[in-house]
Amino acid sequence: MPKPVKLEVSRRRLLAAGTATAMAGVVPGAQAQPHPSRQKPSQRPTGVSFEVNGKPRSLQVDNRTTLLDALRENLSLTGTKKGCDHGQCGACTVIVNGVRINSCLTLAVMHEGDRITTIEGLGQPEQLHPMQAAFVKHDGYQCGYCTPGQICSAVAVLDEIKAGIPSHVSPDLTAPPELTNAELRERMSGNICRCGAYSNIAEAIAEVAGSST
Amino acid sequence: MKEFTYERAASTQEAAAKAKETPGAKFIAGGTNLLDLMKLEIETPRHLIDVNGLGLDKIENTQDGGLRIGALVRNTALAADMRVRKDYGVLSRALLAGASGQLRNKATTAGNLLQRTRCPYFYDINQPCNKRSPGSGCAAIEGFSRQLGVIGTSESCIATNPSDMAVAMRALDAEVETVDDRGRTRKIPIAEFHRLPGDTPHIETTLASGELITAVTLPRPIGGTHVYRKVRDRASYAFALVSVAAVLQRDGTGRVAVGGVAHRPWRVEDAEADLPKGAKAFSARLLADAKPTNDNAFKIPLVERTVAAALNDARQQ
């Protein structure tokens, strides 16, 4: 039997290093959650009604159900993706009442009466939204997992610029924001692409922005 | 996530009363921090009181020429308000330097003030943490503490407050308006809102049980050049290693609050007398009592250099 190697590292240092690895991201400790229907069933379902892609929907959900899980598991709208499930990656981005949010960090029961648009509501294979067509044209993805979130986010970003909302990189806070590459990159920073298709994503968004202004 | 019951509050006083009388109750507004922590079972409320429907989402002019920001005003709406952009630029800049577009669209003014630390040992439920589990100890002090506090720390906790917005509000002398379970209101100066950790790091603010934030007020604009400088590990969407909120006047006087270094936004009014002498003199006084760890000692010179950069920005604007 080989002699055990004596490691020159204390338990404390080892724990510190483990935590340090987790710390490289925005927030450590992130892990995706199972849908509540796969956890212990709740005794207290709550009713909620909202509009998804123009259709009224009424659901009975466990209070713990996020909007993301309601869309994917209860309504079978699986275009919206679960990435980190902690608001760090943006794969779950949907548009609620005209504003993009992380659907993983909001409860379904908090959306009574809201208008929700998912990737399925923006366009369909036979009738693509201009942003979807631009992502295809510019190859704005590789594996495609982050793409629905990227596209929902990009559509809302152009509306935010039109509404005059400044960003961290806007040189003048009181002037209307400009449609520069730096602006688009800053505004899209909540959507992570593991394949690194960022430059093509920025080109796709710039093309749509250019044709709509 | 642990089970909980849920209700939509009908009035601010009712929400405060319900929060006080219901064991394990918590308010939920944007939910971007609370739900993250609930998924990790760091927060385990038994009852959630949704305060989104209470009409607290307006920004109004006050009689003395300031602004009253409703507790539920979203970070995006606050940063984009033209009055804030013109007269309180440091606040717009701080908000826009934080989180992502999606999160700013959901996160609220009051929720931002109440967000929990991002100390990795607070997040790792397998580690001791006096903030998460009082009395269990602090794994951060001898652990990986690069991002953590250098001043106002204690033997129990070296966590930092992660907010950018609060640092700007500290420089602007904001006040936090609240209502309690009996309908009584009060205003808490931002300087007295966040506590230092001491030996009770789990108590982070001076709010009483059930007390609900209804608004944050800003005093009349003080003019000057507004600068928010944030130093972080990537160019966007990361918490600050060090941040500087500065309102600087032409005669060299001004106000400077610093983020990323303490359990609350760090401002020492007496030190501001040294601002005309430059960043070195000011920072030496601001951080005179600092007790950094080996991992985060770099924050001391980094504060000085970031303040110098902010002073330089102000001169060029």
GROMACS .gro file of C-alpha atoms in nm, chain A:
model
  213
    1MET     CA    1   0.000   0.000   0.000
    2PRO     CA    2   0.146   0.339  -0.093
    3LYS     CA    3   0.248   0.566   0.190
    4PRO     CA    4  -0.003   0.854   0.233
    5VAL     CA    5   0.131   1.183   0.109
    6LYS     CA    6   0.147   1.450   0.379
    7LEU     CA    7  -0.027   1.756   0.245
    8GLU     CA    8   0.122   2.092   0.338
    9VAL     CA    9  -0.218   2.255   0.378
   10SER     CA   10  -0.422   2.312   0.692
   11ARG     CA   11  -0.793   2.240   0.712
   12ARG     CA   12  -0.858   2.611   0.757
   13ARG     CA   13  -0.667   2.698   0.440
   14LEU     CA   14  -0.845   2.421   0.251
   15LEU     CA   15  -1.186   2.555   0.358
   16ALA     CA   16  -1.076   2.906   0.271
   17ALA     CA   17  -0.969   2.791  -0.074
   18GLY     CA   18  -1.298   2.610  -0.130
   19THR     CA   19  -1.490   2.921  -0.044
   20ALA     CA   20  -1.255   3.131  -0.254
   21THR     CA   21  -1.346   2.923  -0.559
   22ALA     CA   22  -1.712   2.996  -0.498
   23MET     CA   23  -1.631   3.363  -0.448
   24ALA     CA   24  -1.502   3.409  -0.802
   25GLY     CA   25  -1.861   3.462  -0.918
   26VAL     CA   26  -2.090   3.743  -0.812
   27VAL     CA   27  -2.227   3.561  -0.510
   28PRO     CA   28  -2.114   3.226  -0.378
   29GLY     CA   29  -2.329   2.929  -0.287
   30ALA     CA   30  -2.557   2.940  -0.589
   31GLN     CA   31  -2.734   2.624  -0.689
   32ALA     CA   32  -3.054   2.566  -0.884
   33GLN     CA   33  -3.363   2.466  -0.690
   34PRO     CA   34  -3.603   2.189  -0.780
   35HIS     CA   35  -3.956   2.296  -0.864
   36PRO     CA   36  -4.168   2.293  -0.545
   37SER     CA   37  -4.382   2.014  -0.692
   38ARG     CA   38  -4.074   1.795  -0.650
   39GLN     CA   39  -4.023   1.910  -0.292
   40LYS     CA   40  -4.259   1.827  -0.005
   41PRO     CA   41  -4.607   1.921  -0.128
   42SER     CA   42  -4.757   2.237   0.015
   43GLN     CA   43  -5.079   2.226   0.211
   44ARG     CA   44  -5.164   2.577   0.100
   45PRO     CA   45  -5.181   2.644  -0.275
   46THR     CA   46  -5.252   3.004  -0.373
   47GLY     CA   47  -5.448   3.119  -0.677
   48VAL     CA   48  -5.294   3.369  -0.916
   49SER     CA   49  -5.406   3.504  -1.254
   50PHE     CA   50  -5.189   3.682  -1.509
   51GLU     CA   51  -5.154   3.721  -1.882
   52VAL     CA   52  -4.879   3.529  -2.060
   53ASN     CA   53  -4.803   3.617  -2.422
   54GLY     CA   54  -5.147   3.772  -2.458
   55LYS     CA   55  -5.341   3.480  -2.307
   56PRO     CA   56  -5.505   3.497  -1.964
   57ARG     CA   57  -5.382   3.216  -1.737
   58SER     CA   58  -5.504   3.115  -1.390
   59LEU     CA   59  -5.298   2.888  -1.170
   60GLN     CA   60  -5.303   2.727  -0.829
   61VAL     CA   61  -4.943   2.724  -0.710
   62ASP     CA   62  -4.737   2.644  -0.405
   63ASN     CA   63  -4.630   2.981  -0.263
   64ARG     CA   64  -4.266   2.885  -0.323
   65THR     CA   65  -4.313   2.864  -0.700
   66THR     CA   66  -4.101   3.122  -0.879
   67LEU     CA   67  -4.237   3.288  -1.190
   68LEU     CA   68  -3.973   3.089  -1.382
   69ASP     CA   69  -4.102   2.756  -1.252
   70ALA     CA   70  -4.464   2.858  -1.311
   71LEU     CA   71  -4.383   2.934  -1.676
   72ARG     CA   72  -4.179   2.621  -1.736
   73GLU     CA   73  -4.348   2.358  -1.521
   74ASN     CA   74  -4.709   2.474  -1.485
   75LEU     CA   75  -4.754   2.636  -1.828
   76SER     CA   76  -4.501   2.426  -2.026
   77LEU     CA   77  -4.339   2.738  -2.170
   78THR     CA   78  -3.990   2.595  -2.164
   79GLY     CA   79  -3.832   2.861  -2.384
   80THR     CA   80  -3.739   3.054  -2.069
   81LYS     CA   81  -3.435   2.879  -1.924
   82LYS     CA   82  -3.321   2.802  -1.570
   83GLY     CA   83  -2.949   2.872  -1.548
   84CYS     CA   84  -2.816   2.965  -1.205
   85ASP     CA   85  -3.160   3.016  -1.044
   86HIS     CA   86  -3.007   3.301  -0.837
   87GLY     CA   87  -3.028   3.608  -1.060
   88GLN     CA   88  -2.666   3.590  -1.166
   89CYS     CA   89  -2.687   3.461  -1.524
   90GLY     CA   90  -2.996   3.615  -1.687
   91ALA     CA   91  -3.105   3.296  -1.872
   92CYS     CA   92  -3.451   3.334  -1.711
   93THR     CA   93  -3.508   3.693  -1.830
   94VAL     CA   94  -3.870   3.769  -1.923
   95ILE     CA   95  -4.056   4.094  -1.981
   96VAL     CA   96  -4.319   4.183  -1.719
   97ASN     CA   97  -4.539   4.488  -1.783
   98GLY     CA   98  -4.285   4.601  -2.042
   99VAL     CA   99  -3.984   4.567  -1.812
  100ARG     CA  100  -3.719   4.289  -1.813
  101ILE     CA  101  -3.668   4.099  -1.490
  102ASN     CA  102  -3.509   3.774  -1.367
  103SER     CA  103  -3.805   3.536  -1.344
  104CYS     CA  104  -3.611   3.314  -1.102
  105LEU     CA  105  -3.604   3.584  -0.831
  106THR     CA  106  -3.974   3.657  -0.812
  107LEU     CA  107  -4.268   3.452  -0.685
  108ALA     CA  108  -4.551   3.362  -0.921
  109VAL     CA  109  -4.805   3.472  -0.658
  110MET     CA  110  -4.660   3.825  -0.671
  111HIS     CA  111  -4.772   3.870  -1.033
  112GLU     CA  112  -5.150   3.893  -1.002
  113GLY     CA  113  -5.282   4.087  -1.304
  114ASP     CA  114  -4.939   4.129  -1.469
  115ARG     CA  115  -4.863   4.105  -1.843
  116ILE     CA  116  -4.578   3.862  -1.903
  117THR     CA  117  -4.393   3.816  -2.230
  118THR     CA  118  -4.159   3.520  -2.281
  119ILE     CA  119  -3.947   3.427  -2.580
  120GLU     CA  120  -4.247   3.232  -2.718
  121GLY     CA  121  -4.448   3.555  -2.713
  122LEU     CA  122  -4.187   3.759  -2.899
  123GLY     CA  123  -4.183   3.539  -3.208
  124GLN     CA  124  -4.234   3.189  -3.346
  125PRO     CA  125  -4.020   2.986  -3.592
  126GLU     CA  126  -4.241   3.087  -3.886
  127GLN     CA  127  -4.256   3.451  -3.777
  128LEU     CA  128  -3.939   3.559  -3.598
  129HIS     CA  129  -3.912   3.877  -3.396
  130PRO     CA  130  -3.652   4.106  -3.562
  131MET     CA  131  -3.420   4.043  -3.264
  132GLN     CA  132  -3.449   3.666  -3.310
  133ALA     CA  133  -3.375   3.702  -3.684
  134ALA     CA  134  -3.073   3.923  -3.608
  135PHE     CA  135  -2.933   3.669  -3.357
  136VAL     CA  136  -2.962   3.399  -3.629
  137LYS     CA  137  -2.804   3.623  -3.893
  138HIS     CA  138  -2.511   3.728  -3.671
  139ASP     CA  139  -2.464   3.388  -3.506
  140GLY     CA  140  -2.529   3.540  -3.163
  141TYR     CA  141  -2.496   3.207  -2.979
  142GLN     CA  142  -2.329   2.869  -2.980
  143CYS     CA  143  -2.512   2.628  -2.750
  144GLY     CA  144  -2.819   2.853  -2.737
  145TYR     CA  145  -2.905   2.801  -2.371
  146CYS     CA  146  -2.872   3.168  -2.274
  147THR     CA  147  -3.029   3.289  -2.601
  148PRO     CA  148  -3.396   3.329  -2.499
  149GLY     CA  149  -3.285   3.538  -2.201
  150GLN     CA  150  -3.039   3.734  -2.417
  151ILE     CA  151  -3.313   3.812  -2.670
  152CYS     CA  152  -3.576   3.914  -2.413
  153SER     CA  153  -3.315   4.130  -2.243
  154ALA     CA  154  -3.200   4.287  -2.571
  155VAL     CA  155  -3.555   4.379  -2.676
  156ALA     CA  156  -3.610   4.548  -2.339
  157VAL     CA  157  -3.268   4.719  -2.350
  158LEU     CA  158  -3.364   4.902  -2.669
  159ASP     CA  159  -3.685   5.019  -2.501
  160GLU     CA  160  -3.483   5.138  -2.198
  161ILE     CA  161  -3.254   5.340  -2.424
  162LYS     CA  162  -3.557   5.486  -2.606
  163ALA     CA  163  -3.707   5.579  -2.268
  164GLY     CA  164  -3.387   5.773  -2.192
  165ILE     CA  165  -3.273   5.558  -1.899
  166PRO     CA  166  -2.899   5.624  -1.845
  167SER     CA  167  -2.640   5.354  -1.773
  168HIS     CA  168  -2.314   5.324  -1.581
  169VAL     CA  169  -2.119   5.414  -1.897
  170SER     CA  170  -2.334   5.709  -2.012
  171PRO     CA  171  -2.091   6.003  -2.014
  172ASP     CA  172  -2.361   6.265  -1.943
  173LEU     CA  173  -2.634   6.170  -1.696
  174THR     CA  174  -2.877   6.432  -1.822
  175ALA     CA  175  -2.835   6.371  -2.198
  176PRO     CA  176  -3.031   6.104  -2.388
  177PRO     CA  177  -2.824   5.782  -2.389
  178GLU     CA  178  -2.650   5.688  -2.714
  179LEU     CA  179  -2.656   5.356  -2.893
  180THR     CA  180  -2.288   5.272  -2.869
  181ASN     CA  181  -2.127   4.931  -2.838
  182ALA     CA  182  -2.011   5.022  -2.485
  183GLU     CA  183  -2.370   5.111  -2.388
  184LEU     CA  184  -2.508   4.781  -2.522
  185ARG     CA  185  -2.239   4.577  -2.349
  186GLU     CA  186  -2.294   4.749  -2.014
  187ARG     CA  187  -2.671   4.712  -2.037
  188MET     CA  188  -2.645   4.343  -2.132
  189SER     CA  189  -2.404   4.258  -1.847
  190GLY     CA  190  -2.677   4.070  -1.657
  191ASN     CA  191  -2.690   3.808  -1.933
  192ILE     CA  192  -2.395   3.571  -1.920
  193CYS     CA  193  -2.301   3.363  -2.226
  194ARG     CA  194  -2.085   3.065  -2.133
  195CYS     CA  195  -1.990   3.017  -2.501
  196GLY     CA  196  -1.868   3.375  -2.524
  197ALA     CA  197  -2.079   3.487  -2.821
  198TYR     CA  198  -2.079   3.843  -2.688
  199SER     CA  199  -1.939   4.024  -2.990
  200ASN     CA  200  -2.197   3.866  -3.222
  201ILE     CA  201  -2.475   3.935  -2.971
  202ALA     CA  202  -2.372   4.302  -2.961
  203GLU     CA  203  -2.372   4.313  -3.343
  204ALA     CA  204  -2.719   4.159  -3.361
  205ILE     CA  205  -2.860   4.412  -3.115
  206ALA     CA  206  -2.686   4.702  -3.290
  207GLU     CA  207  -2.842   4.600  -3.621
  208VAL     CA  208  -3.194   4.590  -3.478
  209ALA     CA  209  -3.133   4.920  -3.297
  210GLY     CA  210  -3.008   5.079  -3.617
  211SER     CA  211  -3.311   4.973  -3.817
  212SER     CA  212  -3.562   5.090  -3.558
  213THR     CA  213  -3.430   5.442  -3.499
   0.00000   0.00000   0.00000
